[in-house]
PDB file of C-alpha atoms in Angstrom:
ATOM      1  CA  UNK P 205     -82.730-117.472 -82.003  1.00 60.00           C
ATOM      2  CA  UNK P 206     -83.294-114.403 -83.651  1.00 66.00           C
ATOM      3  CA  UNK P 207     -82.574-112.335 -80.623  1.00 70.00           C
ATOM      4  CA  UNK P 208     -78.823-114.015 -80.810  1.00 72.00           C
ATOM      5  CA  UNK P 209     -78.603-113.143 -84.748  1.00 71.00           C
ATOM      6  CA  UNK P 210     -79.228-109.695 -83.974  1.00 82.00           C
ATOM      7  CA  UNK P 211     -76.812-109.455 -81.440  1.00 77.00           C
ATOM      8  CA  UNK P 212     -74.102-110.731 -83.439  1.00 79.00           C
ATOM      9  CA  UNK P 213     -74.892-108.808 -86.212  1.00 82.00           C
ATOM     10  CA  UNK P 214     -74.824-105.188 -83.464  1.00 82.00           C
ATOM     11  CA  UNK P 215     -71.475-106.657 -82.461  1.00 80.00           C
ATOM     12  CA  UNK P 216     -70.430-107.564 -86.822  1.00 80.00           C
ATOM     13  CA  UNK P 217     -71.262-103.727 -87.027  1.00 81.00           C
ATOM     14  CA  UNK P 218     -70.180-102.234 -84.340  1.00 79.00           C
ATOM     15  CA  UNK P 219     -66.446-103.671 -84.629  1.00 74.00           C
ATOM     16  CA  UNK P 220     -66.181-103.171 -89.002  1.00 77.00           C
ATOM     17  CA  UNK P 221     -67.341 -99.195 -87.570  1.00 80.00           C
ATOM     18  CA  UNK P 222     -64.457 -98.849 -84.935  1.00 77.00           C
ATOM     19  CA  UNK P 223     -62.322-100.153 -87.297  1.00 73.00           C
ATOM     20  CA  UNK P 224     -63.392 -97.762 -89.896  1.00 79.00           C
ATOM     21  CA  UNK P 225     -63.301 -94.716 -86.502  1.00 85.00           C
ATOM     22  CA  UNK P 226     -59.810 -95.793 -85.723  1.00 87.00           C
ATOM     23  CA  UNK P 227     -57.992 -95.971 -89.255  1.00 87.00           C
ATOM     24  CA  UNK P 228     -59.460 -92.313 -89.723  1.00 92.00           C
ATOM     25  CA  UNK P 229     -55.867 -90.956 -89.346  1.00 94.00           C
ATOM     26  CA  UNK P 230     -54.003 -93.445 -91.527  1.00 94.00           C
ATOM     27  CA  UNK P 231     -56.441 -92.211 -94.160  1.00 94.00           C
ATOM     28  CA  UNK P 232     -55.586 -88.740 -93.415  1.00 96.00           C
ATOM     29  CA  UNK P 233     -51.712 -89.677 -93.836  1.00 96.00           C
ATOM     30  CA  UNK P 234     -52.442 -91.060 -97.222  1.00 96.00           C
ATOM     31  CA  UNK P 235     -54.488 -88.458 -98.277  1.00 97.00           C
ATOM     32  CA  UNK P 236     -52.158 -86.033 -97.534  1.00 97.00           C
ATOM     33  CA  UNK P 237     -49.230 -87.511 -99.041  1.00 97.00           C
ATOM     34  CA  UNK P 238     -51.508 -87.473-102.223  1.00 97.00           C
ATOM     35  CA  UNK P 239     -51.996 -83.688-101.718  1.00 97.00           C
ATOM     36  CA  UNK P 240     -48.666 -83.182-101.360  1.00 98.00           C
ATOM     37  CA  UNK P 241     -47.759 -84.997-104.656  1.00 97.00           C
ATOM     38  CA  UNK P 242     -50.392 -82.977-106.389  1.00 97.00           C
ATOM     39  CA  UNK P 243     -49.069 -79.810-105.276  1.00 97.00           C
ATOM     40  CA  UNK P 244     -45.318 -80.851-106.566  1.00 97.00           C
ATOM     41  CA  UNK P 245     -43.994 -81.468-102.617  1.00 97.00           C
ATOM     42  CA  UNK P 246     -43.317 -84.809-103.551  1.00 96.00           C
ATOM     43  CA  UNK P 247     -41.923 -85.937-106.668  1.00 95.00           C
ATOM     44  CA  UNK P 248     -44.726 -87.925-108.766  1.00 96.00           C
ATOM     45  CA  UNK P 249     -43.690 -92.289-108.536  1.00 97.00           C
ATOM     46  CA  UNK P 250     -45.323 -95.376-108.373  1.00 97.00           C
ATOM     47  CA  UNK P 251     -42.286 -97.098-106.015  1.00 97.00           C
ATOM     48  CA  UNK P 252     -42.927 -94.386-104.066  1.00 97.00           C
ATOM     49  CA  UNK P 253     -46.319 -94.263-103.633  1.00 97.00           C
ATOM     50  CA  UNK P 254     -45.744 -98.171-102.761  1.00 97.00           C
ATOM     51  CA  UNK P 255     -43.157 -97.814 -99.888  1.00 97.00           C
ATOM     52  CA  UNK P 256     -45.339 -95.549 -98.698  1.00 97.00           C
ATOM     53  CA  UNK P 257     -48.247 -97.666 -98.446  1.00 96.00           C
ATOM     54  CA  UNK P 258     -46.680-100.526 -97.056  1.00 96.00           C
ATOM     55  CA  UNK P 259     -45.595 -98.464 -94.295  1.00 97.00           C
ATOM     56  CA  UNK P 260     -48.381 -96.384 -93.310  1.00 96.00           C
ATOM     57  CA  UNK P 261     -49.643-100.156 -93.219  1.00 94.00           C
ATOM     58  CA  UNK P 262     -47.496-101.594 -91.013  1.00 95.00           C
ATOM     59  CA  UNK P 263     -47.677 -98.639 -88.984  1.00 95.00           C
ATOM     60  CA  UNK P 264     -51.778 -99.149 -88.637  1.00 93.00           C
ATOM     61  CA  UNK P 265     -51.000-102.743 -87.868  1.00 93.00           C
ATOM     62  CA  UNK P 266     -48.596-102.449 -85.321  1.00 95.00           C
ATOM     63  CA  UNK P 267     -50.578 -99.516 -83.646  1.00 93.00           C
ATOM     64  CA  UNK P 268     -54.092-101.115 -84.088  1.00 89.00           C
ATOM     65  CA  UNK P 269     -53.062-104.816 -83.629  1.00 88.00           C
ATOM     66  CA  UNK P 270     -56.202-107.253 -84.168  1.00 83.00           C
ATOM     67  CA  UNK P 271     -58.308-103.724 -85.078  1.00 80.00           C
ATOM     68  CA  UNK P 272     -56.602-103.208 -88.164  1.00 84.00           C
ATOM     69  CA  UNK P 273     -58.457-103.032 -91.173  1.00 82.00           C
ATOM     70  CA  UNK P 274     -57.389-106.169 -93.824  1.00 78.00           C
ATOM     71  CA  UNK P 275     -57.393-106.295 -97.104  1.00 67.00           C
TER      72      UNK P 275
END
C-alpha cells in the first residue's frame, strides 16, 4: 500500500515539474513583454496587458494540450 502511494505521488511530482519545465518559455514571453513596458517599448495598459495574457494562454494551451498549466 504504501509502495503504491509513493508511486503516485513520484508520478503527482514528476508531471506538476514538466509542466512547470515546459511553460518555461511562456514565462519568458511574459516577462519580456513586462520588460519591454518598463523600458517604454510598449505603451503602459491594463487591456493590453490582458489581450496579451489571454493569448500567450491560448498559445500554451494549444501547444501544450493536456500539459498546460491551469489556473
Amino acid at each position: 500500500m504504501k509502495n503504491s502511494l509513493t508511486l503516485k505521488n513520484t508520478t503527482t511530482d514528476l508531471g506538476r515539474t514538466l509542466s512547470m519545465v515546459q511553460g518555461l518559455p511562456f514565462d519568458m514571453a511574459r516577462e519580456q513583454y513586462a520588460k519591454a513596458v518598463q523600458m517604454g517599448l510598449i505603451q503602459r495598459s491594463m487591456l493590453a496587458w490582458a489581450k496579451f495574457e489571454r493569448q500567450i494562454d491560448m498559445l500554451e494551451k494549444i501547444t501544450l494540450g493536456p500539459w498546460a498549466r491551469r489556473v
